[in-house]
Amino acid sequence: IHIKIAKLNIPGKYVRRELFGEYGALKQGTDGTRTFNLTVRQGENERSVTCSSTETLLISMEKAGLKAPSRCRSGECGWCRSRLISGDIHIPEGTDRRRMADKQSGYIHPCITFPCSDIVIEIPEFMA
């Protein structure tokens, strides 16, 4: 938390930061690049794409031509909020800004989520 906000004794959960820009490729803690299958359910449509262990799920979807909702690309806004149906994921320390209820209900932010296995997610219908 910024020093001035800390002086006000405002708990971190009440502070929102706008960080526009992609998290980037995952470098630390990886044992090399691995690829996995990402199954994306959007409305009545379902599509499978290949995703890399060093790229976010959002980047993998966009490379495959899927129109996934996104805004800040840094896990802050929640616009890309999607439901993880199955699979193992990694969210880098310090980037997880999900609400507690979302964590308990299995929701993720694909813009900061990396695959550790084959993944199935349900993303919202794209809205411009």
mmCIF file of N, CA, C and O in Angstrom, residues 37-110:
data_model
loop_
_atom_site.group_PDB
_atom_site.id
_atom_site.type_symbol
_atom_site.label_atom_id
_atom_site.label_comp_id
_atom_site.label_asym_id
_atom_site.label_seq_id
_atom_site.Cartn_x
_atom_site.Cartn_y
_atom_site.Cartn_z
ATOM 1 N N ASN A 37 -3.820 -27.927 -22.921
ATOM 2 C CA ASN A 37 -5.064 -27.698 -23.642
ATOM 3 C C ASN A 37 -5.953 -26.789 -22.797
ATOM 4 O O ASN A 37 -6.158 -27.039 -21.622
ATOM 5 N N LEU A 38 -6.449 -25.728 -23.402
ATOM 6 C CA LEU A 38 -7.360 -24.792 -22.746
ATOM 7 C C LEU A 38 -8.705 -24.896 -23.450
ATOM 8 O O LEU A 38 -8.819 -24.583 -24.632
ATOM 9 N N THR A 39 -9.707 -25.380 -22.730
ATOM 10 C CA THR A 39 -11.064 -25.451 -23.274
ATOM 11 C C THR A 39 -11.837 -24.259 -22.747
ATOM 12 O O THR A 39 -11.919 -24.056 -21.537
ATOM 13 N N VAL A 40 -12.373 -23.471 -23.672
ATOM 14 C CA VAL A 40 -13.070 -22.237 -23.330
ATOM 15 C C VAL A 40 -14.540 -22.386 -23.676
ATOM 16 O O VAL A 40 -14.892 -22.658 -24.823
ATOM 17 N N ARG A 41 -15.381 -22.212 -22.675
ATOM 18 C CA ARG A 41 -16.835 -22.213 -22.878
ATOM 19 C C ARG A 41 -17.303 -20.769 -22.791
ATOM 20 O O ARG A 41 -17.029 -20.076 -21.818
ATOM 21 N N GLN A 42 -18.006 -20.340 -23.838
ATOM 22 C CA GLN A 42 -18.529 -18.980 -23.889
ATOM 23 C C GLN A 42 -19.943 -19.056 -24.438
ATOM 24 O O GLN A 42 -20.136 -19.286 -25.626
ATOM 25 N N GLY A 43 -20.916 -18.896 -23.544
ATOM 26 C CA GLY A 43 -22.303 -19.078 -23.958
ATOM 27 C C GLY A 43 -22.518 -20.531 -24.354
ATOM 28 O O GLY A 43 -22.151 -21.441 -23.620
ATOM 29 N N GLU A 44 -23.057 -20.745 -25.536
ATOM 30 C CA GLU A 44 -23.293 -22.098 -26.032
ATOM 31 C C GLU A 44 -22.110 -22.637 -26.825
ATOM 32 O O GLU A 44 -22.127 -23.774 -27.277
ATOM 33 N N ASN A 45 -21.089 -21.831 -27.001
ATOM 34 C CA ASN A 45 -19.914 -22.225 -27.782
ATOM 35 C C ASN A 45 -18.831 -22.798 -26.883
ATOM 36 O O ASN A 45 -18.681 -22.398 -25.743
ATOM 37 N N GLU A 46 -18.074 -23.744 -27.449
ATOM 38 C CA GLU A 46 -16.926 -24.306 -26.755
ATOM 39 C C GLU A 46 -15.806 -24.478 -27.757
ATOM 40 O O GLU A 46 -16.034 -24.940 -28.870
ATOM 41 N N ARG A 47 -14.608 -24.083 -27.348
ATOM 42 C CA ARG A 47 -13.457 -24.180 -28.239
ATOM 43 C C ARG A 47 -12.219 -24.560 -27.442
ATOM 44 O O ARG A 47 -12.045 -24.111 -26.311
ATOM 45 N N SER A 48 -11.379 -25.388 -28.027
ATOM 46 C CA SER A 48 -10.129 -25.786 -27.386
ATOM 47 C C SER A 48 -8.964 -25.141 -28.111
ATOM 48 O O SER A 48 -8.923 -25.123 -29.336
ATOM 49 N N VAL A 49 -8.035 -24.612 -27.335
ATOM 50 C CA VAL A 49 -6.837 -23.972 -27.880
ATOM 51 C C VAL A 49 -5.631 -24.455 -27.083
ATOM 52 O O VAL A 49 -5.762 -24.996 -25.988
ATOM 53 N N THR A 50 -4.469 -24.240 -27.634
ATOM 54 C CA THR A 50 -3.232 -24.581 -26.935
ATOM 55 C C THR A 50 -2.786 -23.364 -26.136
ATOM 56 O O THR A 50 -2.863 -22.234 -26.611
ATOM 57 N N CYS A 51 -2.328 -23.611 -24.917
ATOM 58 C CA CYS A 51 -1.814 -22.512 -24.103
ATOM 59 C C CYS A 51 -0.445 -22.895 -23.547
ATOM 60 O O CYS A 51 -0.149 -24.063 -23.333
ATOM 61 N N SER A 52 0.362 -21.885 -23.341
ATOM 62 C CA SER A 52 1.718 -22.058 -22.842
ATOM 63 C C SER A 52 1.755 -21.797 -21.342
ATOM 64 O O SER A 52 1.046 -20.922 -20.842
ATOM 65 N N SER A 53 2.605 -22.512 -20.645
ATOM 66 C CA SER A 53 2.736 -22.319 -19.198
ATOM 67 C C SER A 53 3.337 -20.966 -18.844
ATOM 68 O O SER A 53 3.261 -20.534 -17.699
ATOM 69 N N THR A 54 3.916 -20.278 -19.821
ATOM 70 C CA THR A 54 4.543 -18.981 -19.546
ATOM 71 C C THR A 54 3.707 -17.798 -20.020
ATOM 72 O O THR A 54 4.145 -16.656 -19.925
ATOM 73 N N GLU A 55 2.512 -18.070 -20.541
ATOM 74 C CA GLU A 55 1.617 -16.990 -20.982
ATOM 75 C C GLU A 55 0.298 -17.087 -20.237
ATOM 76 O O GLU A 55 -0.164 -18.179 -19.911
ATOM 77 N N THR A 56 -0.333 -15.951 -20.016
ATOM 78 C CA THR A 56 -1.621 -15.952 -19.324
ATOM 79 C C THR A 56 -2.678 -16.613 -20.192
ATOM 80 O O THR A 56 -2.542 -16.711 -21.416
ATOM 81 N N LEU A 57 -3.749 -17.042 -19.538
ATOM 82 C CA LEU A 57 -4.860 -17.646 -20.275
ATOM 83 C C LEU A 57 -5.448 -16.644 -21.259
ATOM 84 O O LEU A 57 -5.829 -17.012 -22.374
ATOM 85 N N LEU A 58 -5.507 -15.370 -20.874
ATOM 86 C CA LEU A 58 -6.048 -14.341 -21.758
ATOM 87 C C LEU A 58 -5.229 -14.224 -23.040
ATOM 88 O O LEU A 58 -5.782 -14.178 -24.137
ATOM 89 N N ILE A 59 -3.916 -14.195 -22.909
ATOM 90 C CA ILE A 59 -3.062 -14.085 -24.090
ATOM 91 C C ILE A 59 -3.253 -15.300 -24.997
ATOM 92 O O ILE A 59 -3.352 -15.164 -26.219
ATOM 93 N N SER A 60 -3.345 -16.488 -24.407
ATOM 94 C CA SER A 60 -3.554 -17.701 -25.195
ATOM 95 C C SER A 60 -4.872 -17.645 -25.963
ATOM 96 O O SER A 60 -4.938 -18.021 -27.130
ATOM 97 N N MET A 61 -5.931 -17.156 -25.299
ATOM 98 C CA MET A 61 -7.229 -17.043 -25.966
ATOM 99 C C MET A 61 -7.154 -16.046 -27.116
ATOM 100 O O MET A 61 -7.659 -16.307 -28.211
ATOM 101 N N GLU A 62 -6.517 -14.913 -26.883
ATOM 102 C CA GLU A 62 -6.422 -13.889 -27.928
ATOM 103 C C GLU A 62 -5.586 -14.373 -29.110
ATOM 104 O O GLU A 62 -5.936 -14.112 -30.260
ATOM 105 N N LYS A 63 -4.509 -15.087 -28.845
ATOM 106 C CA LYS A 63 -3.682 -15.626 -29.937
ATOM 107 C C LYS A 63 -4.465 -16.603 -30.804
ATOM 108 O O LYS A 63 -4.202 -16.726 -31.993
ATOM 109 N N ALA A 64 -5.436 -17.285 -30.184
ATOM 110 C CA ALA A 64 -6.264 -18.246 -30.915
ATOM 111 C C ALA A 64 -7.459 -17.571 -31.593
ATOM 112 O O ALA A 64 -8.278 -18.239 -32.223
ATOM 113 N N GLY A 65 -7.579 -16.252 -31.452
ATOM 114 C CA GLY A 65 -8.660 -15.528 -32.106
ATOM 115 C C GLY A 65 -9.945 -15.438 -31.315
ATOM 116 O O GLY A 65 -10.964 -14.997 -31.849
ATOM 117 N N LEU A 66 -9.922 -15.825 -30.059
ATOM 118 C CA LEU A 66 -11.122 -15.723 -29.231
ATOM 119 C C LEU A 66 -11.270 -14.303 -28.702
ATOM 120 O O LEU A 66 -10.288 -13.675 -28.310
ATOM 121 N N LYS A 67 -12.484 -13.821 -28.682
ATOM 122 C CA LYS A 67 -12.753 -12.486 -28.151
ATOM 123 C C LYS A 67 -13.152 -12.635 -26.693
ATOM 124 O O LYS A 67 -14.307 -12.869 -26.369
ATOM 125 N N ALA A 68 -12.166 -12.501 -25.835
ATOM 126 C CA ALA A 68 -12.398 -12.606 -24.399
ATOM 127 C C ALA A 68 -12.466 -11.204 -23.803
ATOM 128 O O ALA A 68 -11.727 -10.323 -24.222
ATOM 129 N N PRO A 69 -13.342 -10.995 -22.832
ATOM 130 C CA PRO A 69 -13.420 -9.674 -22.221
ATOM 131 C C PRO A 69 -12.138 -9.340 -21.459
ATOM 132 O O PRO A 69 -11.585 -10.194 -20.768
ATOM 133 N N SER A 70 -11.669 -8.118 -21.617
ATOM 134 C CA SER A 70 -10.503 -7.658 -20.860
ATOM 135 C C SER A 70 -10.469 -6.139 -20.863
ATOM 136 O O SER A 70 -10.946 -5.505 -21.793
ATOM 137 N N ARG A 71 -9.890 -5.590 -19.826
ATOM 138 C CA ARG A 71 -9.735 -4.133 -19.727
ATOM 139 C C ARG A 71 -8.336 -3.803 -19.228
ATOM 140 O O ARG A 71 -7.486 -3.383 -19.962
ATOM 141 N N CYS A 72 -8.100 -4.003 -17.927
ATOM 142 C CA CYS A 72 -6.834 -3.548 -17.335
ATOM 143 C C CYS A 72 -5.662 -4.473 -17.657
ATOM 144 O O CYS A 72 -4.526 -4.035 -17.669
ATOM 145 N N ARG A 73 -5.926 -5.747 -17.894
ATOM 146 C CA ARG A 73 -4.914 -6.753 -18.221
ATOM 147 C C ARG A 73 -3.916 -6.976 -17.086
ATOM 148 O O ARG A 73 -2.843 -7.500 -17.287
ATOM 149 N N SER A 74 -4.282 -6.578 -15.874
ATOM 150 C CA SER A 74 -3.375 -6.738 -14.740
ATOM 151 C C SER A 74 -4.070 -7.301 -13.495
ATOM 152 O O SER A 74 -3.523 -7.250 -12.409
ATOM 153 N N GLY A 75 -5.286 -7.809 -13.641
ATOM 154 C CA GLY A 75 -5.984 -8.435 -12.522
ATOM 155 C C GLY A 75 -6.701 -7.506 -11.582
ATOM 156 O O GLY A 75 -7.250 -7.939 -10.577
ATOM 157 N N GLU A 76 -6.735 -6.230 -11.886
ATOM 158 C CA GLU A 76 -7.315 -5.241 -10.977
ATOM 159 C C GLU A 76 -8.818 -5.031 -11.167
ATOM 160 O O GLU A 76 -9.545 -4.927 -10.192
ATOM 161 N N CYS A 77 -9.271 -4.954 -12.400
ATOM 162 C CA CYS A 77 -10.643 -4.489 -12.641
ATOM 163 C C CYS A 77 -11.705 -5.585 -12.519
ATOM 164 O O CYS A 77 -12.845 -5.298 -12.218
ATOM 165 N N GLY A 78 -11.357 -6.835 -12.778
ATOM 166 C CA GLY A 78 -12.330 -7.913 -12.707
ATOM 167 C C GLY A 78 -13.183 -8.076 -13.956
ATOM 168 O O GLY A 78 -14.072 -8.921 -13.999
ATOM 169 N N TRP A 79 -12.934 -7.303 -14.981
ATOM 170 C CA TRP A 79 -13.724 -7.360 -16.202
ATOM 171 C C TRP A 79 -13.644 -8.733 -16.869
ATOM 172 O O TRP A 79 -14.604 -9.209 -17.451
ATOM 173 N N CYS A 80 -12.497 -9.400 -16.757
ATOM 174 C CA CYS A 80 -12.301 -10.697 -17.408
ATOM 175 C C CYS A 80 -12.724 -11.867 -16.514
ATOM 176 O O CYS A 80 -12.547 -13.029 -16.882
ATOM 177 N N ARG A 81 -13.277 -11.580 -15.366
ATOM 178 C CA ARG A 81 -13.691 -12.591 -14.383
ATOM 179 C C ARG A 81 -14.363 -13.779 -15.067
ATOM 180 O O ARG A 81 -15.347 -13.629 -15.780
ATOM 181 N N SER A 82 -13.799 -14.970 -14.844
ATOM 182 C CA SER A 82 -14.274 -16.197 -15.481
ATOM 183 C C SER A 82 -14.274 -17.327 -14.466
ATOM 184 O O SER A 82 -13.536 -17.297 -13.490
ATOM 185 N N ARG A 83 -15.086 -18.353 -14.746
ATOM 186 C CA ARG A 83 -15.188 -19.472 -13.807
ATOM 187 C C ARG A 83 -14.273 -20.610 -14.231
ATOM 188 O O ARG A 83 -14.326 -21.064 -15.369
ATOM 189 N N LEU A 84 -13.431 -21.042 -13.319
ATOM 190 C CA LEU A 84 -12.550 -22.185 -13.554
ATOM 191 C C LEU A 84 -13.359 -23.449 -13.309
ATOM 192 O O LEU A 84 -13.824 -23.689 -12.198
ATOM 193 N N ILE A 85 -13.537 -24.240 -14.357
ATOM 194 C CA ILE A 85 -14.303 -25.482 -14.249
ATOM 195 C C ILE A 85 -13.397 -26.606 -13.764
ATOM 196 O O ILE A 85 -13.748 -27.359 -12.863
ATOM 197 N N SER A 86 -12.206 -26.705 -14.373
ATOM 198 C CA SER A 86 -11.256 -27.734 -13.954
ATOM 199 C C SER A 86 -9.842 -27.336 -14.354
ATOM 200 O O SER A 86 -9.645 -26.522 -15.248
ATOM 201 N N GLY A 87 -8.872 -27.944 -13.671
ATOM 202 C CA GLY A 87 -7.475 -27.705 -13.977
ATOM 203 C C GLY A 87 -6.746 -27.003 -12.849
ATOM 204 O O GLY A 87 -7.354 -26.497 -11.904
ATOM 205 N N ASP A 88 -5.424 -27.024 -12.961
ATOM 206 C CA ASP A 88 -4.558 -26.376 -11.977
ATOM 207 C C ASP A 88 -3.986 -25.100 -12.572
ATOM 208 O O ASP A 88 -3.553 -25.092 -13.723
ATOM 209 N N ILE A 89 -3.963 -24.060 -11.765
ATOM 210 C CA ILE A 89 -3.512 -22.749 -12.238
ATOM 211 C C ILE A 89 -2.465 -22.171 -11.299
ATOM 212 O O ILE A 89 -2.315 -22.635 -10.167
ATOM 213 N N HIS A 90 -1.790 -21.133 -11.785
ATOM 214 C CA HIS A 90 -0.841 -20.376 -10.966
ATOM 215 C C HIS A 90 -1.157 -18.899 -11.138
ATOM 216 O O HIS A 90 -1.285 -18.411 -12.258
ATOM 217 N N ILE A 91 -1.284 -18.204 -10.016
ATOM 218 C CA ILE A 91 -1.461 -16.759 -10.019
ATOM 219 C C ILE A 91 -0.261 -16.193 -9.267
ATOM 220 O O ILE A 91 -0.075 -16.503 -8.092
ATOM 221 N N PRO A 92 0.579 -15.404 -9.945
ATOM 222 C CA PRO A 92 1.785 -14.887 -9.288
ATOM 223 C C PRO A 92 1.463 -14.119 -8.000
ATOM 224 O O PRO A 92 0.469 -13.397 -7.928
ATOM 225 N N GLU A 93 2.324 -14.305 -7.023
ATOM 226 C CA GLU A 93 2.154 -13.644 -5.726
ATOM 227 C C GLU A 93 2.067 -12.132 -5.906
ATOM 228 O O GLU A 93 2.822 -11.533 -6.657
ATOM 229 N N GLY A 94 1.123 -11.530 -5.221
ATOM 230 C CA GLY A 94 0.963 -10.084 -5.262
ATOM 231 C C GLY A 94 0.066 -9.584 -6.384
ATOM 232 O O GLY A 94 -0.203 -8.393 -6.470
ATOM 233 N N THR A 95 -0.409 -10.474 -7.262
ATOM 234 C CA THR A 95 -1.266 -10.030 -8.366
ATOM 235 C C THR A 95 -2.716 -10.448 -8.191
ATOM 236 O O THR A 95 -3.570 -10.002 -8.944
ATOM 237 N N ASP A 96 -3.000 -11.280 -7.216
ATOM 238 C CA ASP A 96 -4.350 -11.821 -7.050
ATOM 239 C C ASP A 96 -5.237 -10.816 -6.331
ATOM 240 O O ASP A 96 -5.145 -10.621 -5.126
ATOM 241 N N ARG A 97 -6.093 -10.146 -7.082
ATOM 242 C CA ARG A 97 -6.986 -9.124 -6.529
ATOM 243 C C ARG A 97 -8.443 -9.590 -6.516
ATOM 244 O O ARG A 97 -9.364 -8.779 -6.435
ATOM 245 N N ARG A 98 -8.664 -10.903 -6.580
ATOM 246 C CA ARG A 98 -10.038 -11.406 -6.573
ATOM 247 C C ARG A 98 -10.692 -11.197 -5.211
ATOM 248 O O ARG A 98 -10.026 -11.200 -4.177
ATOM 249 N N ARG A 99 -12.005 -11.036 -5.228
ATOM 250 C CA ARG A 99 -12.758 -10.960 -3.980
ATOM 251 C C ARG A 99 -12.751 -12.335 -3.316
ATOM 252 O O ARG A 99 -12.636 -13.360 -3.988
ATOM 253 N N MET A 100 -12.870 -12.383 -2.025
ATOM 254 C CA MET A 100 -12.864 -13.650 -1.292
ATOM 255 C C MET A 100 -13.963 -14.576 -1.809
ATOM 256 O O MET A 100 -13.746 -15.769 -1.984
ATOM 257 N N ALA A 101 -15.151 -14.032 -2.062
ATOM 258 C CA ALA A 101 -16.259 -14.852 -2.567
ATOM 259 C C ALA A 101 -15.916 -15.471 -3.925
ATOM 260 O O ALA A 101 -16.275 -16.617 -4.199
ATOM 261 N N ASP A 102 -15.206 -14.732 -4.772
ATOM 262 C CA ASP A 102 -14.800 -15.266 -6.069
ATOM 263 C C ASP A 102 -13.795 -16.399 -5.900
ATOM 264 O O ASP A 102 -13.868 -17.416 -6.593
ATOM 265 N N LYS A 103 -12.858 -16.232 -4.996
ATOM 266 C CA LYS A 103 -11.872 -17.291 -4.739
ATOM 267 C C LYS A 103 -12.580 -18.561 -4.268
ATOM 268 O O LYS A 103 -12.270 -19.659 -4.733
ATOM 269 N N GLN A 104 -13.541 -18.409 -3.365
ATOM 270 C CA GLN A 104 -14.255 -19.558 -2.820
ATOM 271 C C GLN A 104 -15.168 -20.207 -3.849
ATOM 272 O O GLN A 104 -15.429 -21.404 -3.779
ATOM 273 N N SER A 105 -15.637 -19.425 -4.824
ATOM 274 C CA SER A 105 -16.555 -19.939 -5.849
ATOM 275 C C SER A 105 -15.850 -20.404 -7.112
ATOM 276 O O SER A 105 -16.502 -20.827 -8.056
ATOM 277 N N GLY A 106 -14.533 -20.287 -7.150
ATOM 278 C CA GLY A 106 -13.784 -20.789 -8.295
ATOM 279 C C GLY A 106 -13.666 -19.826 -9.462
ATOM 280 O O GLY A 106 -13.482 -20.261 -10.600
ATOM 281 N N TYR A 107 -13.755 -18.527 -9.203
ATOM 282 C CA TYR A 107 -13.594 -17.545 -10.275
ATOM 283 C C TYR A 107 -12.146 -17.079 -10.337
ATOM 284 O O TYR A 107 -11.476 -16.974 -9.312
ATOM 285 N N ILE A 108 -11.686 -16.816 -11.554
ATOM 286 C CA ILE A 108 -10.315 -16.367 -11.785
ATOM 287 C C ILE A 108 -10.330 -15.146 -12.690
ATOM 288 O O ILE A 108 -11.355 -14.818 -13.284
ATOM 289 N N HIS A 109 -9.187 -14.492 -12.797
ATOM 290 C CA HIS A 109 -8.977 -13.419 -13.767
ATOM 291 C C HIS A 109 -7.961 -13.964 -14.780
ATOM 292 O O HIS A 109 -6.771 -14.046 -14.472
ATOM 293 N N PRO A 110 -8.414 -14.365 -15.963
ATOM 294 C CA PRO A 110 -7.508 -14.951 -16.960
ATOM 295 C C PRO A 110 -6.321 -14.074 -17.332
ATOM 296 O O PRO A 110 -5.297 -14.577 -17.775
#
